[in-house]
Short mmCIF file of C-alpha atoms in Angstrom, two decimals:
data_model
loop_
_atom_site.label_atom_id
_atom_site.label_comp_id
_atom_site.label_asym_id
_atom_site.label_seq_id
_atom_site.Cartn_x
_atom_site.Cartn_y
_atom_site.Cartn_z
CA MET A 1 -21.75 28.21 -29.65
CA ASP A 2 -21.94 24.48 -30.34
CA LEU A 3 -23.70 22.85 -27.38
CA ARG A 4 -23.55 19.27 -28.66
CA PRO A 5 -20.38 18.25 -26.74
CA ILE A 6 -21.78 19.64 -23.51
CA LEU A 7 -25.22 18.10 -23.99
CA GLY A 8 -23.57 14.77 -24.78
CA LEU A 9 -21.59 14.97 -21.55
CA ILE A 10 -24.72 15.83 -19.59
CA SER A 11 -26.59 12.89 -21.10
CA PHE A 12 -23.76 10.53 -20.13
CA LEU A 13 -23.51 11.83 -16.56
CA GLN A 14 -27.25 11.55 -16.05
CA GLN A 15 -26.99 7.78 -16.47
CA GLU A 16 -24.65 7.47 -13.46
CA GLU A 17 -25.92 6.31 -10.04
CA ASP A 18 -24.38 8.87 -7.69
CA GLU A 19 -26.35 12.10 -8.19
CA GLU A 20 -24.14 14.39 -6.14
CA ASP A 21 -20.92 13.32 -7.84
CA GLU A 22 -22.38 13.59 -11.34
CA ASP A 23 -23.71 17.10 -10.72
CA ILE A 24 -20.33 18.27 -9.51
CA LEU A 25 -18.56 16.68 -12.46
CA ALA A 26 -21.00 18.21 -14.89
CA ILE A 27 -20.70 21.70 -13.43
CA LEU A 28 -16.89 21.53 -13.40
CA SER A 29 -16.86 20.30 -16.98
CA ILE A 30 -19.17 23.14 -18.08
CA ILE A 31 -16.95 25.75 -16.43
CA LYS A 32 -13.77 24.28 -17.92
CA PHE A 33 -15.34 24.06 -21.40
CA SER A 34 -16.69 27.59 -21.19
CA LYS A 35 -13.38 29.12 -20.11
CA LYS A 36 -11.54 27.31 -22.87
CA ASN A 37 -13.94 28.59 -25.54
CA GLY A 38 -14.30 32.10 -24.18
CA ASN A 39 -18.03 31.90 -23.38
CA THR A 40 -19.73 34.75 -21.55
CA PRO A 41 -21.00 34.44 -17.95
CA TYR A 42 -24.55 34.66 -19.28
CA LYS A 43 -24.14 31.55 -21.43
CA MET A 44 -22.48 29.74 -18.53
CA SER A 45 -25.40 30.59 -16.25
CA LEU A 46 -27.89 29.21 -18.77
CA LEU A 47 -26.00 25.93 -18.94
CA LEU A 48 -25.75 25.67 -15.15
CA LYS A 49 -29.48 26.31 -14.77
CA TYR A 50 -30.13 23.54 -17.25
CA ILE A 51 -27.96 21.17 -15.22
CA MET A 52 -29.77 21.94 -11.95
CA LYS A 53 -33.21 21.64 -13.54
CA GLN A 54 -32.38 18.25 -15.02
CA SER A 55 -30.91 17.13 -11.69
CA GLN A 56 -34.08 18.03 -9.79
CA ARG A 57 -36.23 16.26 -12.38
CA ARG A 58 -34.08 13.13 -12.24
CA ARG A 59 -34.18 12.94 -8.43
CA LEU A 60 -37.95 13.37 -8.41
CA ILE A 61 -38.38 10.45 -10.82
CA ARG A 62 -36.05 8.23 -8.80
CA ASP A 63 -37.66 9.07 -5.45
CA GLN A 64 -41.09 8.08 -6.75
CA GLY A 65 -39.98 4.49 -7.29
CA ARG A 66 -37.56 4.22 -4.39
CA THR A 67 -38.39 2.27 -1.24
CA GLU A 68 -36.99 2.99 2.21
CA ARG A 69 -33.44 1.64 2.54
CA ILE A 70 -33.18 -1.28 4.97
CA VAL A 71 -30.04 -1.42 7.11
CA LEU A 72 -28.83 -3.63 9.95
CA PRO A 73 -29.09 -1.63 13.18
CA GLY A 74 -26.80 -2.38 16.09
CA TYR A 75 -24.18 -4.43 14.21
CA ALA A 76 -21.23 -2.46 15.64
CA GLU A 77 -22.52 -2.95 19.20
CA MET A 78 -23.00 -6.65 18.53
CA VAL A 79 -19.34 -6.95 17.48
CA PHE A 80 -18.19 -6.26 21.03
CA ARG A 81 -20.15 -9.29 22.20
CA TYR A 82 -18.07 -11.55 19.98
CA ARG A 83 -15.83 -14.10 21.57
CA ASP A 84 -12.22 -12.96 21.74
CA ILE A 85 -11.06 -15.30 18.99
CA GLN A 86 -13.89 -14.21 16.65
CA PHE A 87 -13.12 -10.52 17.24
CA SER A 88 -9.42 -11.14 16.51
CA GLU A 89 -10.19 -13.04 13.32
CA ASP A 90 -12.53 -10.39 11.95
CA TYR A 91 -10.64 -7.27 13.01
CA ARG A 92 -7.04 -8.57 12.97
CA MET A 93 -6.37 -7.56 16.59
CA SER A 94 -7.49 -8.25 20.15
CA ARG A 95 -10.00 -6.06 21.97
CA GLU A 96 -7.19 -4.60 24.07
CA ARG A 97 -5.20 -3.62 20.99
CA PHE A 98 -8.31 -2.12 19.43
CA GLN A 99 -8.84 0.06 22.51
CA GLU A 100 -5.21 1.22 22.32
CA LEU A 101 -5.65 2.16 18.67
CA LEU A 102 -8.90 3.93 19.47
CA GLN A 103 -7.19 6.08 22.10
CA ILE A 104 -4.55 7.10 19.55
CA ILE A 105 -6.85 8.33 16.78
CA ALA A 106 -10.14 9.02 18.63
CA PRO A 107 -9.42 12.76 19.19
CA ALA A 108 -8.72 13.29 15.50
CA LEU A 109 -11.78 11.27 14.48
CA CYS A 110 -13.97 13.41 16.74
CA ARG A 111 -12.68 16.54 15.01
CA ASP A 112 -13.44 15.14 11.55
CA PHE A 113 -16.98 13.97 12.40
CA ILE A 114 -18.50 16.87 14.35
CA ASN A 115 -22.10 16.33 15.56
CA ASP A 116 -22.26 13.12 13.59
CA GLY A 117 -24.05 11.14 16.29
CA GLU A 118 -22.26 7.89 15.47
CA PRO A 119 -19.77 6.59 18.09
CA VAL A 120 -16.15 7.01 17.10
CA ARG A 121 -15.36 3.37 17.83
CA ASN A 122 -17.93 2.31 15.20
CA LYS A 123 -16.10 4.37 12.58
CA LEU A 124 -12.81 2.74 13.50
CA LEU A 125 -14.45 -0.68 13.29
CA LEU A 126 -15.73 0.17 9.82
CA GLY A 127 -12.31 1.37 8.68
CA ILE A 128 -10.54 -1.78 9.84
CA TRP A 129 -13.26 -4.04 8.42
CA ALA A 130 -13.12 -2.32 5.03
CA LEU A 131 -9.33 -2.61 4.95
CA SER A 132 -9.42 -6.28 5.97
CA THR A 133 -12.06 -7.54 3.52
CA ARG A 134 -13.06 -7.28 -0.12
CA GLU A 135 -16.65 -6.30 0.58
CA SER A 136 -18.08 -3.53 -1.57
CA PHE A 137 -18.83 -0.25 0.15
CA ARG A 138 -22.52 -0.83 -0.47
CA GLU A 139 -22.30 -4.03 1.60
CA ILE A 140 -20.24 -2.28 4.26
CA ALA A 141 -22.82 0.52 4.49
CA ASN A 142 -25.58 -2.05 5.01
CA ARG A 143 -23.51 -3.87 7.64
CA PHE A 144 -22.80 -0.75 9.71
CA GLY A 145 -26.19 0.91 9.25
CA LEU A 146 -25.14 3.84 7.07
CA ARG A 147 -27.34 5.56 4.50
CA ASN A 148 -25.30 4.85 1.38
CA ARG A 149 -21.98 3.61 0.07
CA SER A 150 -20.48 7.08 -0.15
CA SER A 151 -20.92 7.51 3.61
CA ALA A 152 -19.08 4.24 4.25
CA HIS A 153 -16.36 5.20 1.79
CA ASN A 154 -15.95 8.60 3.43
CA VAL A 155 -15.44 7.02 6.85
CA PHE A 156 -12.93 4.51 5.43
CA VAL A 157 -10.88 7.23 3.71
CA LYS A 158 -10.74 9.39 6.85
CA VAL A 159 -9.73 6.49 9.10
CA CYS A 160 -6.93 5.51 6.72
CA LYS A 161 -5.72 9.10 6.48
CA LEU A 162 -5.65 9.55 10.25
CA ILE A 163 -3.65 6.36 10.75
CA SER A 164 -1.31 7.35 7.92
CA ASP A 165 -0.82 10.85 9.37
CA ASN A 166 0.29 9.20 12.63
CA SER A 167 2.50 6.62 10.91
CA GLN A 168 5.53 7.72 12.95
CA LEU A 169 3.90 6.08 15.98
CA PHE A 170 3.79 2.70 14.23
CA ILE A 171 6.68 2.66 11.73
CA GLN A 172 10.00 3.69 13.23
CA TRP A 173 13.62 3.14 12.25
CA PRO A 174 15.38 1.40 15.17
CA GLN A 175 17.81 3.22 17.42
CA GLU A 176 21.52 2.58 16.91
CA ASP A 177 21.81 0.63 20.17
CA GLU A 178 19.26 -1.85 18.76
CA TYR A 179 21.24 -2.63 15.59
CA ALA A 180 23.27 -5.48 17.10
CA ARG A 181 20.19 -7.22 18.49
CA LEU A 182 18.31 -6.96 15.19
CA ALA A 183 21.32 -8.13 13.14
CA ALA A 184 21.62 -11.17 15.41
CA LEU A 185 18.18 -12.31 14.21
CA ASN A 186 19.67 -13.02 10.75
CA SER A 187 22.29 -15.55 9.72
CA PHE A 188 23.73 -13.18 7.11
CA PRO A 189 26.64 -11.14 8.56
CA ASP A 190 25.79 -7.55 9.56
CA ALA A 191 22.38 -7.64 7.85
CA LEU A 192 20.16 -5.13 9.64
CA GLY A 193 17.10 -5.69 7.44
CA PHE A 194 15.66 -6.48 4.04
CA ILE A 195 14.31 -4.27 1.27
CA ASP A 196 12.00 -5.01 -1.64
CA GLY A 197 9.07 -3.66 -3.62
CA SER A 198 5.58 -5.05 -4.07
CA PHE A 199 2.83 -4.20 -6.56
CA ILE A 200 -0.43 -2.88 -5.07
CA PRO A 201 -3.09 -3.15 -7.82
CA LEU A 202 -5.51 -0.40 -8.82
CA ILE A 203 -7.64 0.69 -11.77
CA GLN A 204 -5.77 2.76 -14.33
CA PRO A 205 -5.61 6.36 -13.04
CA LYS A 206 -6.85 9.08 -15.37
CA HIS A 207 -4.29 10.72 -17.66
CA SER A 208 -1.57 8.31 -16.49
CA GLY A 209 -0.91 6.55 -19.78
CA LYS A 210 1.10 3.37 -19.23
CA SER A 211 3.20 4.68 -16.34
CA TYR A 212 1.30 2.54 -13.81
CA PHE A 213 1.31 -0.58 -16.03
CA ASN A 214 3.82 -3.05 -14.61
CA ARG A 215 5.72 -5.91 -16.21
CA LYS A 216 3.15 -8.39 -14.85
CA LYS A 217 0.54 -6.80 -17.12
CA PHE A 218 -1.70 -4.95 -14.67
CA TYR A 219 -1.92 -1.42 -13.25
CA SER A 220 -0.42 -0.88 -9.83
CA VAL A 221 1.53 1.33 -7.45
CA THR A 222 4.85 0.17 -6.01
CA LEU A 223 5.24 -0.16 -2.26
CA GLN A 224 8.88 -0.18 -1.12
CA ALA A 225 9.32 -1.57 2.37
CA VAL A 226 12.21 -2.34 4.70
CA CYS A 227 11.72 -4.91 7.44
CA THR A 228 13.84 -6.56 10.13
CA GLY A 229 14.26 -10.23 10.96
CA ASN A 230 11.20 -10.19 13.24
CA GLN A 231 9.02 -9.05 10.28
CA ARG A 232 8.58 -5.53 11.64
CA ILE A 233 8.40 -2.84 8.97
CA ILE A 234 10.82 0.00 9.74
CA ASP A 235 10.44 2.11 6.61
CA VAL A 236 7.92 2.47 3.76
CA SER A 237 7.83 4.53 0.61
CA VAL A 238 4.71 4.48 -1.60
CA GLY A 239 3.15 6.14 -4.61
CA TYR A 240 5.61 5.23 -7.35
CA PRO A 241 4.25 4.10 -10.75
CA SER A 242 4.98 0.42 -11.19
CA SER A 243 6.62 0.94 -14.56
CA MET A 244 9.62 2.06 -12.49
CA ASN A 245 12.03 -0.72 -11.52
CA ASP A 246 13.18 -1.35 -7.94
CA LYS A 247 16.47 0.46 -8.47
CA ARG A 248 14.80 3.66 -9.63
CA VAL A 249 12.19 3.53 -6.85
CA PHE A 250 14.98 3.23 -4.27
CA LYS A 251 16.87 6.18 -5.77
CA CYS A 252 13.72 8.31 -5.61
CA SER A 253 12.96 7.35 -2.00
CA SER A 254 14.40 9.13 1.03
CA LEU A 255 16.63 6.14 1.79
CA GLY A 256 18.19 6.27 -1.66
CA ARG A 257 18.75 10.03 -1.44
CA GLY A 258 21.14 9.72 1.50
CA ARG A 259 18.98 8.90 4.51
CA LEU A 260 20.16 5.26 4.65
CA GLU A 261 23.81 6.34 4.79
CA ARG A 262 23.05 8.84 7.55
CA LEU A 263 21.18 6.24 9.59
CA LEU A 264 23.95 3.64 9.32
CA HIS A 265 26.90 6.04 9.41
CA GLY A 266 29.79 4.78 11.54
CA THR A 267 28.59 1.14 11.45
CA ASN A 268 29.21 -1.84 9.19
CA TYR A 269 25.52 -2.78 8.82
CA HIS A 270 23.66 -3.02 5.53
CA LEU A 271 20.35 -4.05 3.94
CA LEU A 272 19.80 -7.10 1.75
CA GLY A 273 18.15 -6.58 -1.64
CA ASP A 274 17.51 -8.69 -4.72
CA GLY A 275 19.12 -8.42 -8.12
CA GLY A 276 17.00 -5.41 -9.01
CA TYR A 277 19.07 -3.14 -6.75
CA THR A 278 22.55 -1.74 -7.21
CA LEU A 279 25.40 -3.03 -5.05
CA GLY A 280 26.45 -0.51 -2.44
CA PHE A 281 28.26 -0.41 0.89
CA ARG A 282 24.85 -0.25 2.60
CA MET A 283 23.13 -2.59 0.13
CA MET A 284 24.20 -6.17 -0.46
CA VAL A 285 22.78 -7.82 -3.61
CA PRO A 286 23.44 -11.16 -5.36
CA PHE A 287 26.26 -11.67 -7.83
CA ARG A 288 24.97 -11.11 -11.36
CA ARG A 289 24.46 -14.09 -13.58
CA ASP A 290 26.07 -12.47 -16.58
CA HIS A 291 28.99 -14.89 -16.18
CA GLU A 292 29.62 -18.39 -14.87
CA LEU A 293 29.43 -18.09 -11.11
CA GLN A 294 32.22 -19.49 -8.97
CA GLN A 295 31.52 -21.60 -5.92
CA PHE A 296 31.95 -18.75 -3.40
CA GLU A 297 29.54 -16.59 -5.44
CA ILE A 298 26.94 -19.36 -5.51
CA CYS A 299 27.22 -19.78 -1.73
CA PHE A 300 26.81 -16.02 -1.24
CA ASN A 301 23.72 -15.84 -3.46
CA ALA A 302 22.10 -18.81 -1.72
CA ALA A 303 22.68 -17.33 1.74
CA LEU A 304 21.36 -13.92 0.72
CA SER A 305 18.26 -15.39 -0.95
CA SER A 306 17.51 -17.58 2.07
CA ASN A 307 17.63 -14.61 4.45
CA ARG A 308 15.76 -12.26 2.13
CA GLN A 309 12.65 -14.44 2.10
CA ILE A 310 11.55 -12.61 5.24
CA ILE A 311 10.48 -9.53 3.25
CA GLU A 312 8.41 -11.77 0.96
CA ARG A 313 6.67 -13.22 4.01
CA VAL A 314 5.98 -9.70 5.26
CA PHE A 315 4.25 -8.79 1.98
CA ALA A 316 2.27 -12.04 2.10
CA ARG A 317 1.15 -11.35 5.66
CA LEU A 318 0.32 -7.73 4.83
CA LYS A 319 -1.90 -8.64 1.87
CA GLY A 320 -3.38 -11.61 3.70
CA LYS A 321 -4.50 -9.51 6.64
CA PHE A 322 -5.60 -6.43 4.72
CA ARG A 323 -7.20 -7.79 1.57
CA ARG A 324 -8.27 -4.41 0.27
CA LEU A 325 -4.67 -4.23 -0.99
CA ARG A 326 -5.41 -7.12 -3.37
CA THR A 327 -8.46 -5.63 -5.08
CA TYR A 328 -8.65 -3.60 -8.28
CA ASP A 329 -11.46 -1.17 -7.38
CA VAL A 330 -9.27 1.82 -6.51
CA LYS A 331 -8.24 4.52 -8.98
CA ASN A 332 -8.13 7.66 -6.85
CA LEU A 333 -4.50 8.20 -5.91
CA ASP A 334 -5.42 10.96 -3.45
CA TYR A 335 -6.26 8.41 -0.75
CA PHE A 336 -4.74 5.24 -2.21
CA ASN A 337 -1.31 5.91 -0.68
CA ASP A 338 -2.90 6.61 2.71
CA MET A 339 -4.61 3.22 2.54
CA ILE A 340 -1.30 1.44 1.87
CA VAL A 341 0.54 3.24 4.68
CA ALA A 342 -2.36 2.57 7.08
CA ALA A 343 -2.15 -1.15 6.30
CA CYS A 344 1.60 -1.12 7.01
CA CYS A 345 0.98 0.69 10.31
CA LEU A 346 -1.63 -1.85 11.39
CA HIS A 347 0.71 -4.67 10.32
CA ASN A 348 3.23 -3.48 12.92
CA PHE A 349 0.54 -2.71 15.47
CA THR A 350 -0.83 -6.27 15.29
CA LEU A 351 2.45 -8.11 14.73
CA ASP A 352 2.16 -9.90 18.06
CA MET A 353 -1.19 -11.42 17.05
CA PRO A 354 -1.08 -14.95 15.56
CA PHE A 355 -2.15 -15.06 11.95
CA GLU A 356 -2.30 -17.91 9.43
CA LEU A 357 -2.13 -17.29 5.71
CA ASP A 358 -4.94 -19.02 3.84
CA TYR A 359 -4.08 -18.03 0.30
CA GLU A 360 -1.23 -18.37 -2.16
CA ARG A 361 2.16 -17.11 -1.10
CA GLU A 362 3.24 -13.72 -2.39
CA GLN A 363 5.29 -14.26 -5.52
CA PRO A 364 8.77 -12.70 -5.51
CA ASN A 365 9.39 -9.88 -7.93
CA GLU A 366 12.29 -11.66 -9.54
CA LEU A 367 12.84 -15.20 -10.81
CA ASN A 368 15.54 -17.14 -8.98
CA ASP A 369 17.25 -13.91 -7.92
CA ASP A 370 18.00 -13.17 -11.58
CA PHE A 371 17.09 -10.02 -13.47
CA ASP A 372 17.26 -8.49 -16.88
CA LEU A 373 20.48 -6.61 -17.50
CA LEU A 374 19.91 -3.12 -18.82
CA ASP A 375 22.43 -0.92 -20.59
CA GLU A 376 22.64 1.29 -17.53
CA ASP A 377 23.46 -1.79 -15.40
CA LEU A 378 26.36 -2.73 -17.67
CA ASN A 379 27.81 0.77 -17.67
CA GLU A 380 27.37 1.75 -14.03
CA GLU A 381 30.41 1.99 -11.79
CA LEU A 382 30.18 0.06 -8.54
CA ASP A 383 31.59 1.22 -5.22
CA GLU A 384 34.98 -0.44 -4.65
CA ARG A 385 34.30 -0.63 -0.92
CA ALA A 386 31.03 -2.44 -1.62
CA ILE A 387 32.74 -4.94 -3.95
CA GLU A 388 35.40 -5.68 -1.34
CA LYS A 389 32.80 -6.03 1.40
CA ARG A 390 30.74 -8.49 -0.65
CA ASN A 391 33.82 -10.54 -1.53
CA ILE A 392 34.79 -10.82 2.13
CA ILE A 393 31.32 -12.10 3.06
CA ALA A 394 31.33 -14.50 0.08
CA THR A 395 34.73 -15.86 1.16
CA TYR A 396 33.33 -16.43 4.65
CA TYR A 397 30.55 -18.60 3.24
CA ALA A 398 32.96 -20.47 0.95
CA GLU A 399 35.24 -21.30 3.89
CA ALA A 400 32.26 -22.44 5.97
CA LEU A 401 31.19 -24.73 3.13
CA GLU A 402 34.68 -26.24 2.84
CA GLU A 403 34.78 -26.89 6.59
CA SER A 404 31.40 -28.64 6.52
CA GLU A 405 32.46 -30.80 3.59
CA GLY A 406 35.73 -31.69 5.38
CA GLU A 407 33.84 -32.78 8.49
CA GLU A 408 31.58 -35.03 6.40
CA GLU A 409 34.60 -36.76 4.87
#
């Protein structure tokens, strides 16, 4: 048996920093290689013994030159002595809201960290801090007095997962008797909310090819969100490779597979989308610019674009508050989606807190509400009811424009 590929892999893994992870990876690789090549259990055992012996030798060498790790004790307790405004700025919510959130997920956190000795509230503080900043997990571990970065990362992942698992408490589609009130928040007729997608960057996942490489030339996952006029998120769908356009993401989501029609059945309400979506009775989109637009079409597009800016502000606020969504240090999709959903949940949970954006505004996914026409766009058949509905709304705006011009004269 040729051992050179395996020994080369072992040599590479031994240069990594995290001993536990590299040992696991090496053992799994040995087993996979051995099964593929039909090696006997005896040969596998020899290779595994070699791995463990080298691991013990490596740890002994490192421990000889390693000094005791210095951490900052008591930081989490010191946080609760902050002034109210400082606590809100650092943790994106008031103390009262933090206590409410703690009551929601504390039982589940206690189950996940049995006999850990660290207060549950400190773990929640760490999770929110990690989601709100771009600090490395090594820095976060030092800040919260943990042994290493993997401990901090483990706490962060579990907090995000627990919030995501309870997302129905934070992200809810409104009841039918609330539709009229929410539609009244918008100047566009019968618009219940707004839908769009946003790119959440990450490092290229393994074995993904170019499926996560978007048209803006970086790797990302698409977050599809629906919000109302008060910037509250009422539906999210995550995990789609960003090579997929908005139309395809919508068709793959639960809303596109019939849930939107069921939720709005018996009403005249609809969502507002950009040119990347298909016109439907429940989805109003701009008139395409594949022809010279008439005046009533221009008025319709302007009104729709003006109202639809709310979803762009929601994405800007989301990424401004929870800056972990703007970093590129994530490539494990197992918890990446939980992190995105947790940020959306906390966005709704802290919506009543004042927040000022101090970075560039989120760029829209399209340019001037235009889009590239694909062959499938040219050949698709539009719903006649949707076309009629859009024309009626466009006529309404055209008549309003004529009345305003007549009054000026």
